[in-house]
Amino acid sequence: MATKLQVNNLTKIYDGDVTAIDNVSLQVEESEFVMIVGPSGCGKTTLINMIGGLVEPTSGEILLDGAKVNGPGPDRGMVFQGYSLFPWLSVQKNVEFGLKMKNVPKEERAKKAAEYIKLVGLEGFENALPKQLSGGMKQRVAIARTLANEPQMLLMDEPFGALDAQTRVVMQELLSDISAKTHTTILFITHDIDEAVLLGDRIYVMSRRPGTIRDVITSKLPAVRNHDCLVLPEFLETKKKIMDMLWQESQDAAMDR
C-alpha cells in the first residue's frame, strides 16, 4: 500500500510562545481511513488545518504523494463541522459549484453532481434549498460537493459534531459506505471515541497540549462498519484503551495546573 500523506516533525507555535502542536509525525496510506482523537485543546484542528494548507507550520513538513504541501490546493478536499453551503443555491447547484469554478462543461458537471448526490442518498432533493434540509442532509451536500471535485484526499474536522446522536450514527455509516465504494483516502478529526473506533482503520491518539502523538492503534473491526459494531468485544476493548489514555491525559493536565 502506497503512502498518500506523510507528516514529518510538525510543530506550530502561536504568538511566539504558545505551542499548539509539538513534533508530530504521522502517515496515511492510499485509500486508508485514519482517525485522530485527543483531549479538547490538544491541537487537532490546528493539525488538520496545517495539512489542508490553511495554517503555516512553524517547522516540519507535509508531503502529499511525495510533494511538499504549500498552502491550500484542490488535491485536498475539506469538510468542516459547519456546512458552508450557499443558501441561495439548490442542492444540485451547491454540488456543482466547484466544478463550475474549474470550467467543467455544464452537462458534465450536472452529470457528475447527480452521481454524488445519489452517492450520499439525496436523490429527489436536487432542487431543494439548504434552509429546507436537516443538519444531516446539509452535511451530505457538503460531502457530495467536496467529493465531486475528486480530491486526492478528504480532510474532515469533526463534520458530525453538531448533529444529534441518532443522525450522527447514520452519517457515520454513510461515510463508511462511501469510503468503501470510492476508496477515498480520509483523515478525520474527532473528539468522540466511539466515532474514532467505529470508522478508523488506524487511530492516532493525541496528548494534551502541546499536542503530540501518544499512541497509534490499528482497528480489529470487520471491514464493513455499522452500528452493530458498537457492541463487539473488539470495539469495546479499543474504546477502553483510548478512554484510559485520555483519562490519564486529563489527570496529568490537572497535575500541571
PDB file of C-alpha atoms in Angstrom:
ATOM      1  CA  MET A   1       0.000   0.000   0.000  1.00  0.00           C
ATOM      2  CA  ALA A   2       1.442   3.373  -1.049  1.00  0.00           C
ATOM      3  CA  THR A   3       1.754   6.274   1.377  1.00  0.00           C
ATOM      4  CA  LYS A   4      -0.604   9.111   0.459  1.00  0.00           C
ATOM      5  CA  LEU A   5       0.178  11.583   3.264  1.00  0.00           C
ATOM      6  CA  GLN A   6       3.398  11.908   5.234  1.00  0.00           C
ATOM      7  CA  VAL A   7       3.703  14.398   8.104  1.00  0.00           C
ATOM      8  CA  ASN A   8       7.223  14.825   9.467  1.00  0.00           C
ATOM      9  CA  ASN A   9       8.100  16.514  12.783  1.00  0.00           C
ATOM     10  CA  LEU A  10       5.344  19.122  12.525  1.00  0.00           C
ATOM     11  CA  THR A  11       5.344  21.932  15.096  1.00  0.00           C
ATOM     12  CA  LYS A  12       3.126  25.002  15.393  1.00  0.00           C
ATOM     13  CA  ILE A  13       3.894  27.847  17.806  1.00  0.00           C
ATOM     14  CA  TYR A  14       1.450  30.768  18.048  1.00  0.00           C
ATOM     15  CA  ASP A  15       2.398  34.288  19.173  1.00  0.00           C
ATOM     16  CA  GLY A  16       5.970  33.273  19.777  1.00  0.00           C
ATOM     17  CA  ASP A  17       5.420  31.142  22.884  1.00  0.00           C
ATOM     18  CA  VAL A  18       2.170  29.092  22.687  1.00  0.00           C
ATOM     19  CA  THR A  19       2.972  25.639  21.294  1.00  0.00           C
ATOM     20  CA  ALA A  20      -0.147  24.011  19.860  1.00  0.00           C
ATOM     21  CA  ILE A  21       1.498  21.079  18.060  1.00  0.00           C
ATOM     22  CA  ASP A  22       4.890  19.679  19.037  1.00  0.00           C
ATOM     23  CA  ASN A  23       6.928  17.457  16.725  1.00  0.00           C
ATOM     24  CA  VAL A  24       4.001  15.450  15.283  1.00  0.00           C
ATOM     25  CA  SER A  25       4.694  12.771  12.700  1.00  0.00           C
ATOM     26  CA  LEU A  26       2.075  10.554  11.083  1.00  0.00           C
ATOM     27  CA  GLN A  27       1.209   8.906   7.807  1.00  0.00           C
ATOM     28  CA  VAL A  28      -1.909   7.900   5.920  1.00  0.00           C
ATOM     29  CA  GLU A  29      -1.833   5.159   3.307  1.00  0.00           C
ATOM     30  CA  GLU A  30      -3.674   5.168  -0.025  1.00  0.00           C
ATOM     31  CA  SER A  31      -7.433   4.506   0.493  1.00  0.00           C
ATOM     32  CA  GLU A  32      -6.973   4.362   4.278  1.00  0.00           C
ATOM     33  CA  PHE A  33      -9.462   5.836   6.768  1.00  0.00           C
ATOM     34  CA  VAL A  34      -7.431   7.375   9.606  1.00  0.00           C
ATOM     35  CA  MET A  35      -8.853   8.996  12.722  1.00  0.00           C
ATOM     36  CA  ILE A  36      -7.234  11.479  15.102  1.00  0.00           C
ATOM     37  CA  VAL A  37      -8.697  11.719  18.601  1.00  0.00           C
ATOM     38  CA  GLY A  38      -7.459  13.609  21.620  1.00  0.00           C
ATOM     39  CA  PRO A  39      -8.349  15.885  24.549  1.00  0.00           C
ATOM     40  CA  SER A  40     -10.015  19.230  23.947  1.00  0.00           C
ATOM     41  CA  GLY A  41      -7.422  21.860  23.069  1.00  0.00           C
ATOM     42  CA  CYS A  42      -4.748  19.357  22.038  1.00  0.00           C
ATOM     43  CA  GLY A  43      -4.323  20.925  18.605  1.00  0.00           C
ATOM     44  CA  LYS A  44      -6.328  18.521  16.426  1.00  0.00           C
ATOM     45  CA  THR A  45      -7.881  21.309  14.358  1.00  0.00           C
ATOM     46  CA  THR A  46      -4.561  23.139  14.060  1.00  0.00           C
ATOM     47  CA  LEU A  47      -3.029  19.914  12.747  1.00  0.00           C
ATOM     48  CA  ILE A  48      -5.643  19.279  10.074  1.00  0.00           C
ATOM     49  CA  ASN A  49      -5.634  22.955   9.053  1.00  0.00           C
ATOM     50  CA  MET A  50      -1.883  22.742   8.504  1.00  0.00           C
ATOM     51  CA  ILE A  51      -2.355  19.622   6.383  1.00  0.00           C
ATOM     52  CA  GLY A  52      -5.068  21.459   4.450  1.00  0.00           C
ATOM     53  CA  GLY A  53      -2.713  24.371   3.862  1.00  0.00           C
ATOM     54  CA  LEU A  54      -4.815  26.849   5.835  1.00  0.00           C
ATOM     55  CA  VAL A  55      -2.232  27.321   8.620  1.00  0.00           C
ATOM     56  CA  GLU A  56       1.516  27.510   8.072  1.00  0.00           C
ATOM     57  CA  PRO A  57       3.662  25.208  10.252  1.00  0.00           C
ATOM     58  CA  THR A  58       6.417  26.701  12.394  1.00  0.00           C
ATOM     59  CA  SER A  59       8.612  23.753  11.450  1.00  0.00           C
ATOM     60  CA  GLY A  60       8.372  20.311   9.870  1.00  0.00           C
ATOM     61  CA  GLU A  61       6.977  19.237   6.526  1.00  0.00           C
ATOM     62  CA  ILE A  62       3.833  17.799   4.970  1.00  0.00           C
ATOM     63  CA  LEU A  63       4.061  15.617   1.873  1.00  0.00           C
ATOM     64  CA  LEU A  64       1.135  14.530  -0.283  1.00  0.00           C
ATOM     65  CA  ASP A  65       2.067  11.890  -2.833  1.00  0.00           C
ATOM     66  CA  GLY A  66       5.679  12.829  -2.132  1.00  0.00           C
ATOM     67  CA  ALA A  67       5.194  16.528  -2.990  1.00  0.00           C
ATOM     68  CA  LYS A  68       5.543  19.196  -0.306  1.00  0.00           C
ATOM     69  CA  VAL A  69       2.305  20.909   0.706  1.00  0.00           C
ATOM     70  CA  ASN A  70       2.488  24.697   0.403  1.00  0.00           C
ATOM     71  CA  GLY A  71      -0.893  26.297   1.013  1.00  0.00           C
ATOM     72  CA  PRO A  72      -4.382  25.113   0.021  1.00  0.00           C
ATOM     73  CA  GLY A  73      -4.899  23.075  -3.112  1.00  0.00           C
ATOM     74  CA  PRO A  74      -7.550  21.079  -4.993  1.00  0.00           C
ATOM     75  CA  ASP A  75      -5.709  17.859  -4.114  1.00  0.00           C
ATOM     76  CA  ARG A  76      -7.173  18.144  -0.579  1.00  0.00           C
ATOM     77  CA  GLY A  77     -10.902  18.445  -0.004  1.00  0.00           C
ATOM     78  CA  MET A  78     -12.005  19.744   3.401  1.00  0.00           C
ATOM     79  CA  VAL A  79     -15.293  19.173   5.235  1.00  0.00           C
ATOM     80  CA  PHE A  80     -15.888  21.135   8.432  1.00  0.00           C
ATOM     81  CA  GLN A  81     -18.468  20.950  11.221  1.00  0.00           C
ATOM     82  CA  GLY A  82     -20.195  23.975   9.677  1.00  0.00           C
ATOM     83  CA  TYR A  83     -21.826  23.133   6.366  1.00  0.00           C
ATOM     84  CA  SER A  84     -20.701  26.284   4.495  1.00  0.00           C
ATOM     85  CA  LEU A  85     -23.377  25.848   1.834  1.00  0.00           C
ATOM     86  CA  PHE A  86     -24.529  28.711  -0.366  1.00  0.00           C
ATOM     87  CA  PRO A  87     -28.068  29.347   0.968  1.00  0.00           C
ATOM     88  CA  TRP A  88     -29.325  30.781  -2.346  1.00  0.00           C
ATOM     89  CA  LEU A  89     -28.238  27.751  -4.374  1.00  0.00           C
ATOM     90  CA  SER A  90     -30.071  24.433  -4.683  1.00  0.00           C
ATOM     91  CA  VAL A  91     -28.507  21.128  -3.646  1.00  0.00           C
ATOM     92  CA  GLN A  92     -27.610  20.469  -7.285  1.00  0.00           C
ATOM     93  CA  LYS A  93     -26.012  23.892  -7.763  1.00  0.00           C
ATOM     94  CA  ASN A  94     -24.103  23.662  -4.469  1.00  0.00           C
ATOM     95  CA  VAL A  95     -22.565  20.346  -5.534  1.00  0.00           C
ATOM     96  CA  GLU A  96     -21.785  21.748  -8.992  1.00  0.00           C
ATOM     97  CA  PHE A  97     -20.180  24.926  -7.661  1.00  0.00           C
ATOM     98  CA  GLY A  98     -16.556  23.786  -7.515  1.00  0.00           C
ATOM     99  CA  LEU A  99     -16.853  22.140 -10.914  1.00  0.00           C
ATOM    100  CA  LYS A 100     -18.208  25.371 -12.361  1.00  0.00           C
ATOM    101  CA  MET A 101     -15.203  27.259 -10.925  1.00  0.00           C
ATOM    102  CA  LYS A 102     -12.972  24.781 -12.760  1.00  0.00           C
ATOM    103  CA  ASN A 103     -14.836  25.500 -16.011  1.00  0.00           C
ATOM    104  CA  VAL A 104     -16.201  21.976 -16.308  1.00  0.00           C
ATOM    105  CA  PRO A 105     -18.841  21.976 -19.108  1.00  0.00           C
ATOM    106  CA  LYS A 106     -22.435  22.327 -17.936  1.00  0.00           C
ATOM    107  CA  GLU A 107     -23.643  18.868 -18.969  1.00  0.00           C
ATOM    108  CA  GLU A 108     -20.602  17.148 -17.490  1.00  0.00           C
ATOM    109  CA  ARG A 109     -20.841  18.912 -14.143  1.00  0.00           C
ATOM    110  CA  ALA A 110     -24.591  18.230 -13.922  1.00  0.00           C
ATOM    111  CA  LYS A 111     -23.965  14.534 -14.549  1.00  0.00           C
ATOM    112  CA  LYS A 112     -21.150  14.345 -12.007  1.00  0.00           C
ATOM    113  CA  ALA A 113     -23.136  16.252  -9.382  1.00  0.00           C
ATOM    114  CA  ALA A 114     -26.055  13.853  -9.863  1.00  0.00           C
ATOM    115  CA  GLU A 115     -23.737  10.888  -9.272  1.00  0.00           C
ATOM    116  CA  TYR A 116     -22.503  12.257  -5.958  1.00  0.00           C
ATOM    117  CA  ILE A 117     -25.957  13.378  -4.841  1.00  0.00           C
ATOM    118  CA  LYS A 118     -27.057   9.767  -5.360  1.00  0.00           C
ATOM    119  CA  LEU A 119     -23.972   8.506  -3.511  1.00  0.00           C
ATOM    120  CA  VAL A 120     -24.891  10.489  -0.373  1.00  0.00           C
ATOM    121  CA  GLY A 121     -28.553   9.456  -0.557  1.00  0.00           C
ATOM    122  CA  LEU A 122     -30.136  12.766  -1.568  1.00  0.00           C
ATOM    123  CA  GLU A 123     -31.894  11.772  -4.784  1.00  0.00           C
ATOM    124  CA  GLY A 124     -35.140  13.731  -5.021  1.00  0.00           C
ATOM    125  CA  PHE A 125     -33.685  16.755  -3.196  1.00  0.00           C
ATOM    126  CA  GLU A 126     -31.708  18.183  -6.114  1.00  0.00           C
ATOM    127  CA  ASN A 127     -33.812  21.348  -6.269  1.00  0.00           C
ATOM    128  CA  ALA A 128     -34.140  21.895  -2.510  1.00  0.00           C
ATOM    129  CA  LEU A 129     -32.505  24.900  -0.854  1.00  0.00           C
ATOM    130  CA  PRO A 130     -30.312  24.452   2.254  1.00  0.00           C
ATOM    131  CA  LYS A 131     -32.978  26.002   4.502  1.00  0.00           C
ATOM    132  CA  GLN A 132     -35.274  23.121   3.561  1.00  0.00           C
ATOM    133  CA  LEU A 133     -32.787  20.481   4.724  1.00  0.00           C
ATOM    134  CA  SER A 134     -31.977  18.951   8.104  1.00  0.00           C
ATOM    135  CA  GLY A 135     -28.495  19.214   9.573  1.00  0.00           C
ATOM    136  CA  GLY A 136     -27.580  15.714   8.442  1.00  0.00           C
ATOM    137  CA  MET A 137     -28.817  16.413   4.926  1.00  0.00           C
ATOM    138  CA  LYS A 138     -26.789  19.627   4.747  1.00  0.00           C
ATOM    139  CA  GLN A 139     -23.660  17.710   5.708  1.00  0.00           C
ATOM    140  CA  ARG A 140     -24.441  15.155   2.987  1.00  0.00           C
ATOM    141  CA  VAL A 141     -24.472  18.024   0.488  1.00  0.00           C
ATOM    142  CA  ALA A 142     -21.135  19.295   1.827  1.00  0.00           C
ATOM    143  CA  ILE A 143     -19.607  15.827   1.443  1.00  0.00           C
ATOM    144  CA  ALA A 144     -21.016  15.412  -2.071  1.00  0.00           C
ATOM    145  CA  ARG A 145     -19.717  18.850  -3.088  1.00  0.00           C
ATOM    146  CA  THR A 146     -16.231  18.023  -1.839  1.00  0.00           C
ATOM    147  CA  LEU A 147     -16.102  14.569  -3.431  1.00  0.00           C
ATOM    148  CA  ALA A 148     -17.395  15.878  -6.773  1.00  0.00           C
ATOM    149  CA  ASN A 149     -14.118  17.775  -7.141  1.00  0.00           C
ATOM    150  CA  GLU A 150     -12.272  14.444  -6.870  1.00  0.00           C
ATOM    151  CA  PRO A 151      -9.584  15.462  -4.352  1.00  0.00           C
ATOM    152  CA  GLN A 152      -6.652  13.142  -3.714  1.00  0.00           C
ATOM    153  CA  MET A 153      -7.559  13.157  -0.043  1.00  0.00           C
ATOM    154  CA  LEU A 154     -10.518  14.091   2.140  1.00  0.00           C
ATOM    155  CA  LEU A 155      -9.820  16.054   5.345  1.00  0.00           C
ATOM    156  CA  MET A 156     -12.695  16.158   7.844  1.00  0.00           C
ATOM    157  CA  ASP A 157     -12.750  18.264  11.025  1.00  0.00           C
ATOM    158  CA  GLU A 158     -15.496  16.979  13.346  1.00  0.00           C
ATOM    159  CA  PRO A 159     -18.057  17.058  10.500  1.00  0.00           C
ATOM    160  CA  PHE A 160     -20.769  15.370  12.575  1.00  0.00           C
ATOM    161  CA  GLY A 161     -20.117  17.209  15.847  1.00  0.00           C
ATOM    162  CA  ALA A 162     -23.229  19.391  15.602  1.00  0.00           C
ATOM    163  CA  LEU A 163     -25.617  16.537  14.802  1.00  0.00           C
ATOM    164  CA  ASP A 164     -27.871  14.662  17.227  1.00  0.00           C
ATOM    165  CA  ALA A 165     -26.738  11.195  18.315  1.00  0.00           C
ATOM    166  CA  GLN A 166     -29.064   9.228  16.026  1.00  0.00           C
ATOM    167  CA  THR A 167     -28.256  11.294  12.930  1.00  0.00           C
ATOM    168  CA  ARG A 168     -24.571  11.073  13.779  1.00  0.00           C
ATOM    169  CA  VAL A 169     -24.621   7.257  13.644  1.00  0.00           C
ATOM    170  CA  VAL A 170     -26.477   7.358  10.317  1.00  0.00           C
ATOM    171  CA  MET A 171     -23.854   9.729   8.905  1.00  0.00           C
ATOM    172  CA  GLN A 172     -21.020   7.572  10.221  1.00  0.00           C
ATOM    173  CA  GLU A 173     -22.453   4.528   8.438  1.00  0.00           C
ATOM    174  CA  LEU A 174     -22.939   6.590   5.281  1.00  0.00           C
ATOM    175  CA  LEU A 175     -19.336   7.800   5.324  1.00  0.00           C
ATOM    176  CA  SER A 176     -18.043   4.278   5.935  1.00  0.00           C
ATOM    177  CA  ASP A 177     -20.051   3.085   2.943  1.00  0.00           C
ATOM    178  CA  ILE A 178     -18.756   5.965   0.764  1.00  0.00           C
ATOM    179  CA  SER A 179     -15.200   5.148   1.806  1.00  0.00           C
ATOM    180  CA  ALA A 180     -15.650   1.514   0.802  1.00  0.00           C
ATOM    181  CA  LYS A 181     -17.231   2.405  -2.553  1.00  0.00           C
ATOM    182  CA  THR A 182     -14.905   5.212  -3.627  1.00  0.00           C
ATOM    183  CA  HIS A 183     -11.647   4.139  -1.919  1.00  0.00           C
ATOM    184  CA  THR A 184     -11.144   7.765  -0.921  1.00  0.00           C
ATOM    185  CA  THR A 185      -8.249   8.431   1.460  1.00  0.00           C
ATOM    186  CA  ILE A 186      -9.690  10.083   4.584  1.00  0.00           C
ATOM    187  CA  LEU A 187      -8.151  11.832   7.580  1.00  0.00           C
ATOM    188  CA  PHE A 188     -10.855  12.547  10.158  1.00  0.00           C
ATOM    189  CA  ILE A 189     -10.589  14.635  13.360  1.00  0.00           C
ATOM    190  CA  THR A 190     -12.960  13.838  16.216  1.00  0.00           C
ATOM    191  CA  HIS A 191     -13.344  14.209  19.978  1.00  0.00           C
ATOM    192  CA  ASP A 192     -15.767  11.252  20.017  1.00  0.00           C
ATOM    193  CA  ILE A 193     -14.072   7.977  20.974  1.00  0.00           C
ATOM    194  CA  ASP A 194     -16.929   5.804  19.657  1.00  0.00           C
ATOM    195  CA  GLU A 195     -16.697   7.570  16.303  1.00  0.00           C
ATOM    196  CA  ALA A 196     -12.921   7.119  16.163  1.00  0.00           C
ATOM    197  CA  VAL A 197     -13.115   3.393  16.885  1.00  0.00           C
ATOM    198  CA  LEU A 198     -16.073   2.753  14.579  1.00  0.00           C
ATOM    199  CA  LEU A 199     -14.652   4.458  11.494  1.00  0.00           C
ATOM    200  CA  GLY A 200     -10.875   4.254  11.708  1.00  0.00           C
ATOM    201  CA  ASP A 201      -8.610   1.728  10.046  1.00  0.00           C
ATOM    202  CA  ARG A 202      -5.999   3.302  12.320  1.00  0.00           C
ATOM    203  CA  ILE A 203      -6.428   5.759  15.172  1.00  0.00           C
ATOM    204  CA  TYR A 204      -3.851   8.329  16.267  1.00  0.00           C
ATOM    205  CA  VAL A 205      -4.343   9.304  19.916  1.00  0.00           C
ATOM    206  CA  MET A 206      -3.007  12.748  20.794  1.00  0.00           C
ATOM    207  CA  SER A 207      -1.752  14.022  24.126  1.00  0.00           C
ATOM    208  CA  ARG A 208      -2.872  17.161  25.916  1.00  0.00           C
ATOM    209  CA  ARG A 209      -1.402  20.465  24.682  1.00  0.00           C
ATOM    210  CA  PRO A 210       1.156  20.835  23.330  1.00  0.00           C
ATOM    211  CA  GLY A 211      -0.231  18.111  21.127  1.00  0.00           C
ATOM    212  CA  THR A 212       1.948  15.111  20.358  1.00  0.00           C
ATOM    213  CA  ILE A 213       1.146  11.595  19.158  1.00  0.00           C
ATOM    214  CA  ARG A 214       0.712   9.443  22.240  1.00  0.00           C
ATOM    215  CA  ASP A 215      -0.199   6.170  20.510  1.00  0.00           C
ATOM    216  CA  VAL A 216      -1.333   4.614  17.227  1.00  0.00           C
ATOM    217  CA  ILE A 217      -3.972   1.877  17.290  1.00  0.00           C
ATOM    218  CA  THR A 218      -4.837  -0.429  14.400  1.00  0.00           C
ATOM    219  CA  SER A 219      -8.502  -1.414  14.173  1.00  0.00           C
ATOM    220  CA  LYS A 220      -9.589  -5.003  14.750  1.00  0.00           C
ATOM    221  CA  LEU A 221     -13.119  -4.399  13.463  1.00  0.00           C
ATOM    222  CA  PRO A 222     -14.509  -6.028  10.293  1.00  0.00           C
ATOM    223  CA  ALA A 223     -14.179  -4.115   7.017  1.00  0.00           C
ATOM    224  CA  VAL A 224     -17.916  -3.324   6.897  1.00  0.00           C
ATOM    225  CA  ARG A 225     -18.737  -0.882   9.712  1.00  0.00           C
ATOM    226  CA  ASN A 226     -22.216  -0.188  11.080  1.00  0.00           C
ATOM    227  CA  HIS A 227     -23.922   0.356  14.429  1.00  0.00           C
ATOM    228  CA  ASP A 228     -23.781  -3.394  15.163  1.00  0.00           C
ATOM    229  CA  CYS A 229     -20.022  -2.971  15.631  1.00  0.00           C
ATOM    230  CA  LEU A 230     -20.610  -0.825  18.717  1.00  0.00           C
ATOM    231  CA  VAL A 231     -21.178  -3.913  20.895  1.00  0.00           C
ATOM    232  CA  LEU A 232     -18.396  -6.120  19.523  1.00  0.00           C
ATOM    233  CA  PRO A 233     -15.669  -7.128  22.013  1.00  0.00           C
ATOM    234  CA  GLU A 234     -13.021  -5.683  19.659  1.00  0.00           C
ATOM    235  CA  PHE A 235     -14.816  -2.330  19.665  1.00  0.00           C
ATOM    236  CA  LEU A 236     -15.191  -2.230  23.445  1.00  0.00           C
ATOM    237  CA  GLU A 237     -11.573  -3.268  24.005  1.00  0.00           C
ATOM    238  CA  THR A 238     -10.235  -0.496  21.756  1.00  0.00           C
ATOM    239  CA  LYS A 239     -12.629   2.059  23.220  1.00  0.00           C
ATOM    240  CA  LYS A 240     -11.467   1.286  26.763  1.00  0.00           C
ATOM    241  CA  LYS A 241      -7.820   1.515  25.742  1.00  0.00           C
ATOM    242  CA  ILE A 242      -8.345   5.001  24.307  1.00  0.00           C
ATOM    243  CA  MET A 243     -10.526   6.110  27.228  1.00  0.00           C
ATOM    244  CA  ASP A 244      -7.805   5.060  29.659  1.00  0.00           C
ATOM    245  CA  MET A 245      -5.188   7.043  27.734  1.00  0.00           C
ATOM    246  CA  LEU A 246      -7.334  10.171  27.591  1.00  0.00           C
ATOM    247  CA  TRP A 247      -8.269   9.834  31.263  1.00  0.00           C
ATOM    248  CA  GLN A 248      -4.570   9.725  32.098  1.00  0.00           C
ATOM    249  CA  GLU A 249      -4.010  12.810  29.956  1.00  0.00           C
ATOM    250  CA  SER A 250      -6.713  14.661  31.892  1.00  0.00           C
ATOM    251  CA  GLN A 251      -5.131  13.614  35.199  1.00  0.00           C
ATOM    252  CA  ASP A 252      -1.686  14.740  34.049  1.00  0.00           C
ATOM    253  CA  ALA A 253      -3.161  18.053  32.862  1.00  0.00           C
ATOM    254  CA  ALA A 254      -4.716  18.593  36.288  1.00  0.00           C
ATOM    255  CA  MET A 255      -1.356  17.923  37.942  1.00  0.00           C
ATOM    256  CA  ASP A 256       0.276  20.505  35.664  1.00  0.00           C
ATOM    257  CA  ARG A 257      -2.008  23.284  36.853  1.00  0.00           C
TER     258      ARG A 257
END
